[in-house]
XYZ file of C-alpha atoms in Angstrom:
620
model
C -17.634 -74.608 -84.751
C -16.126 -73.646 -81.367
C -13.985 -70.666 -83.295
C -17.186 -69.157 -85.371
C -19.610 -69.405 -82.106
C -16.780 -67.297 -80.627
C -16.395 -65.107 -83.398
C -20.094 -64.153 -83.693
C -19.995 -63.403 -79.349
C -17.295 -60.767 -80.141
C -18.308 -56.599 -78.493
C -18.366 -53.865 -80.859
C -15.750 -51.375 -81.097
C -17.975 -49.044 -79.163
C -18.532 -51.469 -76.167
C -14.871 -52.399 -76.332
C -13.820 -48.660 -76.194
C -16.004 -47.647 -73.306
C -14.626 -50.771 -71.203
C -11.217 -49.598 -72.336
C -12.084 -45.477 -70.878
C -13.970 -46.719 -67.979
C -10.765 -49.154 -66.814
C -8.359 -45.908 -67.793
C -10.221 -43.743 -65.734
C -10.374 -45.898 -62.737
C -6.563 -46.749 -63.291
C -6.234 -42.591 -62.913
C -8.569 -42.533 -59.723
C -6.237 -45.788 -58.234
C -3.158 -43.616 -59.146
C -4.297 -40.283 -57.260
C -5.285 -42.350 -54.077
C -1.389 -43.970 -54.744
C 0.045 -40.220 -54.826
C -0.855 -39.518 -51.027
C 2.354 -38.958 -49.434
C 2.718 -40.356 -46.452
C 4.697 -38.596 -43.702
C 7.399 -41.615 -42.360
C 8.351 -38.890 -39.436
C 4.596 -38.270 -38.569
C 5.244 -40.358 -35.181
C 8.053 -39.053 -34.130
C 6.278 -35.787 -34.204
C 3.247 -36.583 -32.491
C 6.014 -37.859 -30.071
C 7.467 -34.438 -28.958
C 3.870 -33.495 -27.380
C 3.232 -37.120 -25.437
C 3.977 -37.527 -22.610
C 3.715 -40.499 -19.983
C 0.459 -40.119 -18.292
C -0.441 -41.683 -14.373
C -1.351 -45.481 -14.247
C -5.178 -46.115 -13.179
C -6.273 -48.567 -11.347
C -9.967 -49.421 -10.002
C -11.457 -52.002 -7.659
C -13.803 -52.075 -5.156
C -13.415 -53.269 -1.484
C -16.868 -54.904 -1.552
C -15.936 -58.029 -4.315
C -14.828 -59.768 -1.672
C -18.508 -60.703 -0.333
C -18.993 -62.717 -3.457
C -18.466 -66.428 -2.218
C -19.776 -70.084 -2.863
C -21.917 -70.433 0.217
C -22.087 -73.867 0.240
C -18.142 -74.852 -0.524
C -15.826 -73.248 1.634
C -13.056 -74.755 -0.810
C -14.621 -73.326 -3.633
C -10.949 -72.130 -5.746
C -12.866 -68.519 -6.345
C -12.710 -66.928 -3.186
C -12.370 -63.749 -1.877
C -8.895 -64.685 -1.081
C -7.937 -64.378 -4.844
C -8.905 -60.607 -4.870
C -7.830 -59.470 -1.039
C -4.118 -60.999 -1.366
C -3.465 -59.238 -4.743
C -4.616 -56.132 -3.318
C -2.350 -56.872 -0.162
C 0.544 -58.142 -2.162
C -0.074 -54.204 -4.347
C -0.209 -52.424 -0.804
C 3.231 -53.713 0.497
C 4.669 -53.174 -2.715
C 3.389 -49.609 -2.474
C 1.708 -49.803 -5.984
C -1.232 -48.157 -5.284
C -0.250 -45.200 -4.046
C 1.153 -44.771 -7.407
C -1.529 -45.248 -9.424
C -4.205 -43.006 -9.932
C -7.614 -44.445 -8.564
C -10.787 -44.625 -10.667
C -13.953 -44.665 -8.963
C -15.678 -48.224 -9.435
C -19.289 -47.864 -10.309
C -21.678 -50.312 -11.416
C -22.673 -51.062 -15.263
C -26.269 -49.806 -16.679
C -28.334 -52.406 -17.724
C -27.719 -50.998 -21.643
C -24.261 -51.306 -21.506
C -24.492 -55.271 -20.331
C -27.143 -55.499 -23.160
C -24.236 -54.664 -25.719
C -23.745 -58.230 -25.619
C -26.193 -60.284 -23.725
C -29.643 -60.914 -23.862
C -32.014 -59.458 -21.490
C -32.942 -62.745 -20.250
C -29.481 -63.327 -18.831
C -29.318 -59.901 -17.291
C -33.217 -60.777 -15.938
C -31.949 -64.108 -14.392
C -29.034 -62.797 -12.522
C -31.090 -59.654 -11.189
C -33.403 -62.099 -9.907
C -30.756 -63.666 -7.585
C -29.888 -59.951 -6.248
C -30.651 -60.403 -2.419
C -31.445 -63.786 -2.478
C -30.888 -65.994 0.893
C -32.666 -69.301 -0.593
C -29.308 -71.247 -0.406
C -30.802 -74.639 -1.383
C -32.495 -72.446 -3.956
C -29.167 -70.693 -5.241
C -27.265 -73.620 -5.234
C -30.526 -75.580 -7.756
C -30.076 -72.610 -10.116
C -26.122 -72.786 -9.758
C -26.193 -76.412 -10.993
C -27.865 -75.550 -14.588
C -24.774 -73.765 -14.938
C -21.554 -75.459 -15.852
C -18.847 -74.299 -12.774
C -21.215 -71.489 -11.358
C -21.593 -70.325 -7.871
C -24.679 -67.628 -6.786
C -24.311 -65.419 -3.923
C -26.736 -62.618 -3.151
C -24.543 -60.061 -3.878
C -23.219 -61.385 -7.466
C -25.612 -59.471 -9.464
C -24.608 -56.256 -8.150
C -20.967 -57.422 -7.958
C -20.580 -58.250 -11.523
C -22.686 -55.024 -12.503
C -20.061 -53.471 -10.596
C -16.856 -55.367 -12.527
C -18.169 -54.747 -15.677
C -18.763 -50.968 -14.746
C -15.520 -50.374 -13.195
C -14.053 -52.300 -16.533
C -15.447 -50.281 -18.849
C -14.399 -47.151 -16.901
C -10.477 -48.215 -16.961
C -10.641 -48.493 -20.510
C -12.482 -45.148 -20.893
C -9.883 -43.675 -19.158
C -7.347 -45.151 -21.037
C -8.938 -44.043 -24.716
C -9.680 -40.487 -23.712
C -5.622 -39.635 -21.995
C -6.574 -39.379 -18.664
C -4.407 -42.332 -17.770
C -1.544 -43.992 -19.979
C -2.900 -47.847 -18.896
C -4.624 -49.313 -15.790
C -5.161 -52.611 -14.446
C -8.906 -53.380 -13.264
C -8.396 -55.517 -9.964
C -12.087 -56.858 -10.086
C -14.232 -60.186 -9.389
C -16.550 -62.328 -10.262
C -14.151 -62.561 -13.447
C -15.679 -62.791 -17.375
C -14.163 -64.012 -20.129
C -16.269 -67.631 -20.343
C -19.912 -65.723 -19.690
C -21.982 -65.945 -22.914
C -24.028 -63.966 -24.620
C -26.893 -66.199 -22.515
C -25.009 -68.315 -20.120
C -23.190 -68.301 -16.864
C -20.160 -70.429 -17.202
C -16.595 -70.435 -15.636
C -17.383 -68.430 -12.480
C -18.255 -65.572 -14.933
C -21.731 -63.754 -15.285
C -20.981 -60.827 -17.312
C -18.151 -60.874 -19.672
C -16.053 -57.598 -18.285
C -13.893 -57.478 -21.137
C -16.083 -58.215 -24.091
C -18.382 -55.624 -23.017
C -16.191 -52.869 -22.292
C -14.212 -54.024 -26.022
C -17.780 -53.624 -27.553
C -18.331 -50.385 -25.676
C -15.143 -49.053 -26.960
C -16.367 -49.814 -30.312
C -19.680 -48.579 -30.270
C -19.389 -45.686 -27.999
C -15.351 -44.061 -27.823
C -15.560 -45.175 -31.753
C -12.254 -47.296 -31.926
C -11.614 -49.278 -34.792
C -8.831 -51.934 -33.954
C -8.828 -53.659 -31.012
C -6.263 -56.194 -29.549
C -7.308 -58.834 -26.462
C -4.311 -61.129 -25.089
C -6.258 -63.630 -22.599
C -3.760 -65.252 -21.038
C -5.916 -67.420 -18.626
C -5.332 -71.249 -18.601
C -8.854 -71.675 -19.668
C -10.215 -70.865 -23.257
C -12.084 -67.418 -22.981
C -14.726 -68.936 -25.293
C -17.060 -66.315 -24.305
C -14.988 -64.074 -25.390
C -14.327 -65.628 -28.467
C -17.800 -65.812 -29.526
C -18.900 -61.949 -29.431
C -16.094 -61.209 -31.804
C -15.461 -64.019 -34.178
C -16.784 -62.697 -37.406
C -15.330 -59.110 -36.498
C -12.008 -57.918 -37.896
C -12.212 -54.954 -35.449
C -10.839 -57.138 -32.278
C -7.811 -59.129 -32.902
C -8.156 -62.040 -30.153
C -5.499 -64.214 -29.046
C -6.012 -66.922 -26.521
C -3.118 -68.710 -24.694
C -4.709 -71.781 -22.932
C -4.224 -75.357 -21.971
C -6.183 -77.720 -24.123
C -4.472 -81.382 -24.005
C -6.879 -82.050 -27.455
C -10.131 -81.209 -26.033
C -9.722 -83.094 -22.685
C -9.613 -79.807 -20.348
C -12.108 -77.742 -19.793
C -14.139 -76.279 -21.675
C -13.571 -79.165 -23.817
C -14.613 -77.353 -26.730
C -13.681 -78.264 -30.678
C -13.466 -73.847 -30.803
C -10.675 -73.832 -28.818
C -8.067 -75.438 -31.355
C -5.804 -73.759 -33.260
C -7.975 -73.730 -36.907
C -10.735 -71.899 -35.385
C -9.287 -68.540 -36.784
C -12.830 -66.292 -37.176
C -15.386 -66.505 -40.063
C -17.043 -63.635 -42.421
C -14.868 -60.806 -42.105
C -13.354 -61.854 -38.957
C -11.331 -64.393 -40.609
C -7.631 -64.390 -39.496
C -8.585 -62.322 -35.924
C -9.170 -65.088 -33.827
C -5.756 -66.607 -33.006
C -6.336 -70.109 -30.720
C -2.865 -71.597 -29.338
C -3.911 -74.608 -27.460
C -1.298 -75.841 -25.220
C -1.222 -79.747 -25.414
C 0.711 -80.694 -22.316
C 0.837 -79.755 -18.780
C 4.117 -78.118 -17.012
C 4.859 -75.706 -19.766
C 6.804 -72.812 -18.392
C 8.346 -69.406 -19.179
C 10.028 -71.004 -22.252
C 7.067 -71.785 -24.169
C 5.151 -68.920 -22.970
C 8.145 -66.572 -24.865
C 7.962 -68.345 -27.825
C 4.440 -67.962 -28.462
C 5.120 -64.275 -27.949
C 8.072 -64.062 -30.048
C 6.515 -66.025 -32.779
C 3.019 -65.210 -32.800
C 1.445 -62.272 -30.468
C 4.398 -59.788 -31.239
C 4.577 -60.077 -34.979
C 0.671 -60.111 -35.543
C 0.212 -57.178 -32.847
C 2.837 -55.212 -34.814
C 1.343 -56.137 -38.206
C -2.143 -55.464 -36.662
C -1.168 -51.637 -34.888
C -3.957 -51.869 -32.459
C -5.256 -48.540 -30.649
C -6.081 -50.259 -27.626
C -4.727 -53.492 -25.997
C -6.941 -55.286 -22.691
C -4.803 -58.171 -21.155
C -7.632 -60.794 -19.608
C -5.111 -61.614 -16.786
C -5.299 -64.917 -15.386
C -2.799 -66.339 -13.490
C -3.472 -69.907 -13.523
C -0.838 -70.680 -15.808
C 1.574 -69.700 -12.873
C 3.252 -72.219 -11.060
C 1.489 -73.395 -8.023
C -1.866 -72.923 -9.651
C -4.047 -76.617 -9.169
C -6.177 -75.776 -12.028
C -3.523 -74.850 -14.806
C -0.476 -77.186 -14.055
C 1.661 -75.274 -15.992
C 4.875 -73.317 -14.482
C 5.200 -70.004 -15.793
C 7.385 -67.796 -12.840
C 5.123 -65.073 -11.692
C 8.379 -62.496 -12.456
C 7.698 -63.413 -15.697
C 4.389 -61.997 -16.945
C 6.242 -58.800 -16.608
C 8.408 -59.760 -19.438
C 5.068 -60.637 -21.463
C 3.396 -57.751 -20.638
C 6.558 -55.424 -21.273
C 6.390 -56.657 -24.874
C 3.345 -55.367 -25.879
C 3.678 -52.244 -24.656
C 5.500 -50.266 -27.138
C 2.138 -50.925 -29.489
C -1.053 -48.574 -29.433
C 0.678 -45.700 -27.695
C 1.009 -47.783 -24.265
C -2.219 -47.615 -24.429
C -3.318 -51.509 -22.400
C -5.687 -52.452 -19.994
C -4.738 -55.952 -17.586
C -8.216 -57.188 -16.354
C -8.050 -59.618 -13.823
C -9.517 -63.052 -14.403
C -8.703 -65.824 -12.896
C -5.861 -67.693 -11.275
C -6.251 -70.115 -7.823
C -2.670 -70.508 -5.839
C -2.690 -67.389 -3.954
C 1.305 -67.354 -3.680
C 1.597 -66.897 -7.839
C -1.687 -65.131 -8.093
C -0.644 -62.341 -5.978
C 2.888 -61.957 -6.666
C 1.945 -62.116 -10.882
C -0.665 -59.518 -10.529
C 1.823 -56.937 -8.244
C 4.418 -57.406 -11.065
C 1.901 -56.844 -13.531
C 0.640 -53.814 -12.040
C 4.505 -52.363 -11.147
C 5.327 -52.929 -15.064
C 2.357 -50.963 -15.894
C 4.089 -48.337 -13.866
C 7.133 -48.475 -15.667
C 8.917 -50.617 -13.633
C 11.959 -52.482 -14.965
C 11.385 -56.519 -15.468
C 12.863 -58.441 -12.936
C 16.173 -60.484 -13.626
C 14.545 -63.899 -14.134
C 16.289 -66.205 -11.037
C 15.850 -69.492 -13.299
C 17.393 -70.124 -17.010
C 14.300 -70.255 -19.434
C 14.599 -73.769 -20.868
C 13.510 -74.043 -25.003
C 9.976 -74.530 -26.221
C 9.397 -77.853 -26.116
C 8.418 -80.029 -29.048
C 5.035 -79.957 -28.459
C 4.439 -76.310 -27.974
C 6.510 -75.931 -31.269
C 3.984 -77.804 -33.239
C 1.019 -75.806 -31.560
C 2.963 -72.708 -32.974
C 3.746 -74.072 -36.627
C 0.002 -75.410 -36.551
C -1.120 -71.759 -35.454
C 1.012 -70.174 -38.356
C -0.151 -72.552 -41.000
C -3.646 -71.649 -40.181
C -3.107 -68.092 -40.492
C -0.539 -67.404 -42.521
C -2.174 -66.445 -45.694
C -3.931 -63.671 -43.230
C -0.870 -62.311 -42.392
C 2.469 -61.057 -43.719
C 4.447 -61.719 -40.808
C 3.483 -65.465 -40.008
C 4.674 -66.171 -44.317
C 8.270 -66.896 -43.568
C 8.721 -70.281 -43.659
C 7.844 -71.902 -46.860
C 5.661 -74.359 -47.471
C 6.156 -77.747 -49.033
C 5.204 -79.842 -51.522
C 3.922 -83.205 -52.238
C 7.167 -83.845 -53.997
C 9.005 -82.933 -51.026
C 7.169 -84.706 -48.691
C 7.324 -88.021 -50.625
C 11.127 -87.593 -52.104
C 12.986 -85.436 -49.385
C 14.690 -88.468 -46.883
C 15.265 -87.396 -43.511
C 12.348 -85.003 -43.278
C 13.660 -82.910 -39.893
C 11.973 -79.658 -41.015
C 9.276 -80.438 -42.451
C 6.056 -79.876 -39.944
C 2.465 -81.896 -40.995
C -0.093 -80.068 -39.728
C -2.629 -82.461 -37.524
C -5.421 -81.733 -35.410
C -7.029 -84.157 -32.691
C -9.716 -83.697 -30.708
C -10.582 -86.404 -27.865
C -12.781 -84.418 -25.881
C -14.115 -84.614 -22.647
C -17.002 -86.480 -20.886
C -20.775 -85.530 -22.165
C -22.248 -82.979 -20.033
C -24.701 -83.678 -17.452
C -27.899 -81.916 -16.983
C -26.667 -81.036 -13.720
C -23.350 -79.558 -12.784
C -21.775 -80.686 -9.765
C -21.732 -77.597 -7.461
C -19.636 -79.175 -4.672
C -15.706 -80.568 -4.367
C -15.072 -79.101 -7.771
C -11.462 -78.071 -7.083
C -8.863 -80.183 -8.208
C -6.862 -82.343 -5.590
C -3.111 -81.736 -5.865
C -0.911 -84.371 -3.925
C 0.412 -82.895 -0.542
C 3.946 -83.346 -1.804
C 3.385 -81.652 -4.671
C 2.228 -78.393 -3.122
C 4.894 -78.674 -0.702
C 7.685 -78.471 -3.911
C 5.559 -75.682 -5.577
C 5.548 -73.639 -2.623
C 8.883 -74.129 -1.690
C 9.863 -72.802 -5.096
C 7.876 -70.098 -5.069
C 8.840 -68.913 -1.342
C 12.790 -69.283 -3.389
C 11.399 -67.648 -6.530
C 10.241 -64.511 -4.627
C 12.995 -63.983 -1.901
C 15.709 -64.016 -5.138
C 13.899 -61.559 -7.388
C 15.409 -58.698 -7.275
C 12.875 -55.572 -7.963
C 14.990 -52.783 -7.982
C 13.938 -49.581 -8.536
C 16.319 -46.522 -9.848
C 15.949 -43.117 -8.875
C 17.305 -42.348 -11.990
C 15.130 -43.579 -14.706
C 17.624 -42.383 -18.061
C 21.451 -40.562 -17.361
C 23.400 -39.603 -20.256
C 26.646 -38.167 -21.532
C 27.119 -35.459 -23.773
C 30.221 -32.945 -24.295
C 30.898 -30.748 -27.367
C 34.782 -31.755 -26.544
C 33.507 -34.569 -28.487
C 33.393 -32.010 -31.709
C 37.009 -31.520 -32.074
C 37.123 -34.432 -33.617
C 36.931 -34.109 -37.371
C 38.272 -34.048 -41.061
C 40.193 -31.292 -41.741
C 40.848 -33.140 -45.520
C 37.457 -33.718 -46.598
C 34.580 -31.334 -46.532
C 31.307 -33.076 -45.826
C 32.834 -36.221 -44.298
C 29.868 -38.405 -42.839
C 31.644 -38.470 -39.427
C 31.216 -34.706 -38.961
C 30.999 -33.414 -35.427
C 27.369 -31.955 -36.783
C 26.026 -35.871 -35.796
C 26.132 -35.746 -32.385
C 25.350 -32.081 -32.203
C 22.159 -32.414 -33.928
C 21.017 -35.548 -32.136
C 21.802 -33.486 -28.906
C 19.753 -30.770 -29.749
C 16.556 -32.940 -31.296
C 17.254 -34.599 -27.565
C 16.952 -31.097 -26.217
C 13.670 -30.336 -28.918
C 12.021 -33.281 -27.234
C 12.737 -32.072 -23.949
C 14.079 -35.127 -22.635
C 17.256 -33.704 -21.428
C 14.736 -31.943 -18.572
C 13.730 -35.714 -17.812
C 17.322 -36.966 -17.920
C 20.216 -36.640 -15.619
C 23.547 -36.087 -17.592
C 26.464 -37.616 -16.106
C 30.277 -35.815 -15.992
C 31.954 -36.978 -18.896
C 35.550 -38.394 -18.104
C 38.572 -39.952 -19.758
C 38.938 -44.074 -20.214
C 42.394 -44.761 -18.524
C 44.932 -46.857 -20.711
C 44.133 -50.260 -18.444
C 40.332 -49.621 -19.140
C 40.722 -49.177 -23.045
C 43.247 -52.551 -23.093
C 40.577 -54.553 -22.007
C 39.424 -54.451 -25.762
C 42.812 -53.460 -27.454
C 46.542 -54.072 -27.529
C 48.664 -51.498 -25.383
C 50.898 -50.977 -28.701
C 47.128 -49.996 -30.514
C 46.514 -47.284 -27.506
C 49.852 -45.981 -28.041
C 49.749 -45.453 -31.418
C 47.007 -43.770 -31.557
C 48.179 -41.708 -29.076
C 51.188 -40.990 -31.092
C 50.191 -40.647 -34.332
C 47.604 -37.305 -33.221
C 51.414 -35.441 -32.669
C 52.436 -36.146 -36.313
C 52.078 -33.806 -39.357
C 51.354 -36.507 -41.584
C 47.691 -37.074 -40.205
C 46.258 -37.341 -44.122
C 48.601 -39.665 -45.015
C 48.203 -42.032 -42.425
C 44.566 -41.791 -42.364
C 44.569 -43.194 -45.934
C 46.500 -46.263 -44.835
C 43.603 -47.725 -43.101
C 39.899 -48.654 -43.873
C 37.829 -45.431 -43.672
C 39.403 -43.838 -41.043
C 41.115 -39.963 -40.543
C 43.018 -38.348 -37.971
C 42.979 -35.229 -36.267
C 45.589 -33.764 -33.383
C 41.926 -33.914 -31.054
C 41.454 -37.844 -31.966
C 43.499 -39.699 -29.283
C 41.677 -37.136 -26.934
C 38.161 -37.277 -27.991
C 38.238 -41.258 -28.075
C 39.458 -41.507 -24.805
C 36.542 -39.613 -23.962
C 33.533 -41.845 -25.363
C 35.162 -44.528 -24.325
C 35.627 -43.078 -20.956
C 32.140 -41.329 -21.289
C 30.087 -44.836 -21.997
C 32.033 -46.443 -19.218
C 30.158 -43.963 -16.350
C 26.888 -44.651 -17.843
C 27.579 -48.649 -17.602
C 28.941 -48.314 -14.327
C 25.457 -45.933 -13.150
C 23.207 -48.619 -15.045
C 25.057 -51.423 -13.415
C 25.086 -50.445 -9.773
C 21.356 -49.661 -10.200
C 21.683 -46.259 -9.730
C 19.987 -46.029 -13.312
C 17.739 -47.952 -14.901
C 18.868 -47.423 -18.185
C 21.515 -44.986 -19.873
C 21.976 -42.896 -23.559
C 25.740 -42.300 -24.646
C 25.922 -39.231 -27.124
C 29.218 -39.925 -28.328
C 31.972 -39.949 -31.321
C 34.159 -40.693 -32.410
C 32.224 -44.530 -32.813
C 33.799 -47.615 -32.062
C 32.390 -50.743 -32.694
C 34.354 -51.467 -36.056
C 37.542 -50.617 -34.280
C 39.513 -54.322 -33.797
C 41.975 -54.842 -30.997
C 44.962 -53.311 -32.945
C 44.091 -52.028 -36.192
C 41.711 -48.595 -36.337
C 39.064 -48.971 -38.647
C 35.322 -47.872 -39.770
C 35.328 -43.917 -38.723
């Protein structure tokens, strides 16, 4: 019965033939949009026209009147903002950059994302000098402060935000750092929460959206505390790729929230952009911090090739900071920040948020702001110890619950049942769990007094101490030269007088020369004098009787023959000569790089070396 009911469903030739053109003809339509030929050297041609624009910065002297009147202890003071600025100044930073005018936000561009009751409310305050009053309101709030002048404060955060990143999308600076308070990334689309009113960085995201018309967006919040506001705006949009870096200990530091573990990956089409790594422990340092770089941030933000990237910089992760309790070295957010910056044309904006030992604070944000302006990273003073366990299950968690989102985070395989049950020891295989303990229920009134954490006397004493160390061993050195390099066309005698076309033709370095030259970066460049390698330098790699042969054997008449006694390798009466050279040739631009009169060094050489063993030639 089942066959004949089938049977008597079956299409007509007709129906069967039109199905048949109509998937042929959208098979032909698939195949055109297939035929597109991409350009693989389109970026390197774009290249030749870029160059490295100023670094911007903007802040306003003013931010520092916002203060909790009623708690002189109150971890966001004016302190926060007025020591990174003075830690910038005797850097000489600033005078570097190039300043953008702070302005305050129009009431449209804060109602990109909140509601014009929230704006209402916090205009309300503007003025104010009802402390009792203030300080009522304040306590609705979870970890909120008023102060007359915070209205017009954050109007003037979010305003001077947006601006950086304007002047980041449209060229007139290569990146920028917004040195700005009250900070944003926990303010809601209605709520003050985490000393934040307006969220600077959502809102200047959405602007960049909606009004400069970008289409992929990266935010790295590296703030010890979940930047759930942030989170929220953008969760069910695959336009802004967020990644959050924050402690969590299960749900039992603030915010306490379920949204802040690692499964909480986006929804609708935003599925896959939200990227949680909650960090379960305390004392986590520049170790762990790498690692979630290396295996997460990096590969999606390369996957992801965002046009824009905004850093919500917090430096409570740093060691010293009461609130975070972690120990990330504050020469080391340079080394985080440095990574990201080959991606979306160097286009990145670091937005200060929070961070509450002034020491780290200041000296984090100056190193930020120097690697923004191209500065090298500092030579880490202490050994970076490996991830520990439980950072590596927040990262194998993390991967699991995006992997099928992206290509990069499917390495490792997965497992089966089978496995799991039959496999005996089991070192490699990770179980995904999640627990959430939580915090305490919240109270209808927030405590608005003694809210900073108490760290024991001893224990600031040993941070400090290691921080005064930290800072007096960093070296930040700072080469006139920014690239030497070598180049001779000596270096062309060199070649096969037996075989026409031999790959090792003088024409390689020649050409990559003159592209150099094309590009103009020879103008930006100094070239060294080439010289000879002495014998003692080359025997540092090879045997004496090696040098001398070679030297030798360029005299002979046999060159052919004895070329063809070794592993791709000929001989010319200009090789001994010409080898000596690069060898002698990459030794100056080691020695310039190493005594820090360069920062970094390009060796146009031949012939190569690096298949050459201590006594045999070999490999060109």
């Amino acid at each position: 019965m089942v066959k004949s009911a089938v049977a008597a469903s079956k299409p007509s030739a007709a129906l069967l033939e039109a199905k048949r053109k109509a998937k042929l003809l959208k098979m032909q339509e698939q195949t055109q949009q297939d035929q597109v030929v991409k350009d693989i050297f389109q970026n390197a041609v774009n290249a030749k026209t870029i160059i490295h624009k100023p670094t911007g910065i903007v802040y306003d002297e003013s931010m520092s009147q916002h203060r909790c009147l009623w708690d002189e202890n109150h971890p966001e003071r004016p302190e926060r903002f007025t020591r990174v600025l003075e830690r910038c100044k005797e850097l000489q930073l600033i005078e570097q950059c190039q300043r953008i005018p702070s302005r305050r936000a129009t009431k449209d561009e804060v109602l990109l994302l909140h509601s014009a009751e929230h704006y209402e409310l916090l205009q309300q305050t503007s003025g104010v000098q009802d402390e009792e009053g203030m300080e009522d309101l304040s306590s609705k709030f979870d970890s909120i402060y008023l102060h007359p002048s915070t209205f017009e404060l954050s109007l003037l955060a979010t305003g001077s935000t947006i601006d950086l990143i304007e002047n980041i999308t449209t060229g007139n600076v290569q990146n920028g750092m917004a040195i700005i308070r009250p900070p944003g990334h926990h303010a809601m689309k209605a709520e003050f929460n985490g000393y934040c009113f307006f969220n600077n960085v959502a809102i200047a995201a959405q602007y960049a959206l909606d009004i400069l018309k970008l289409s992929k967006l990266m935010i790295v919040d590296w703030d010890i505390h979940h930047g759930q506001g942030t989170q929220r705006f953008f969760y069910n949009d695959p336009r802004v790729l967020y990644f959050s870096i924050h402690r969590y200990e299960h749900g039992t530091f603030w915010p306490n929230l379920q949204e802040s573990d690692f499964d909480a990956i986006g929804c609708g089409n935003g599925l896959g952009y939200n990227f949680n790594v909650p960090l379960n422990k305390t004392k986590m340092g520049n170790g762990d911090y790498l690692a979630i770089f290396q295996q997460l941030v990096v590969p999606v933000a390369v996957e992801y090739q965002p046009e824009l990237i905004i850093i919500s910089a917090g430096y409570d992760a740093a060691l010293g900071c009461p609130e975070g309790e972690m120990e990330v070295t504050p020469a080391f957010y340079p080394h985080l920040l440095s990574s990201l910056m080959k991606l979306a044309q160097s286009r990145i904006a670091v937005v200060l948020e929070g961070g509450y030992c002034l020491d780290s604070l200041s000296e984090g944000a100056a190193l930020t702001l120097r690697t923004l302006l191209g500065g090298t990273c500092p030579t880490l003073v202490e050994k970076i110890d490996p991830p520990s366990d439980v950072l590596q299950d927040t990262i194998f968690n993390c991967i699991y619950a995006h992997r099928q989102y992206w290509r990069c985070l499917q390495v490792q395989p997965m497992y089966t049942m089978e496995e799991l049950n039959n496999v005996n020891p089991q070192p490699k295989l990770h179980k995904v769990s999640r627990l959430f303990i939580g915090g305490q229920p919240l109270p209808e009134r927030f405590p608005t007094r003694d809210t900073a954490p108490v760290t024991l006397p001893e224990v600031v004493a040993q941070n400090m101490k290691r921080l005064q160390f930290l800072k007096q061993e960093t070296k930040l050195l700072a080469p006139k030269v920014r690239v030497c390099y070598v180049y001779d066309e000596l270096m062309l005698q060199h070649s096969n007088t037996f075989e026409e076309g031999h790959p090792e033709q003088p024409e390689r370095i020649r050409r990559i020369y003159e592209m150099h030259v094309d590009y103009k970066l020879t103008e930006r460049m100094k070239q060294l004098p080439i010289r000879i390698a002495t014998t003692d330098e080359i025997c540092l790699a090879h045997t004496r009787a090696h040098v001398n042969f070679i030297r030798r054997i360029s005299d002979k008449d046999e060159l052919q023959g004895m070329g063809e006694k070794y592993n791709s390798v000929y001989f010319h009466p200009k090789t001994f000569d010409c080898a000596t050279l690069a060898a002698g040739s990459v030794l100056q631009v080691v020695d310039k790089v190493l005594t820090g009169e360069a920062r970094s060094g390009v060796c146009i050489v031949r012939p190569p070396g690096h298949h050459a063993e201590p006594d045999i030639p070999h490999g060109f």
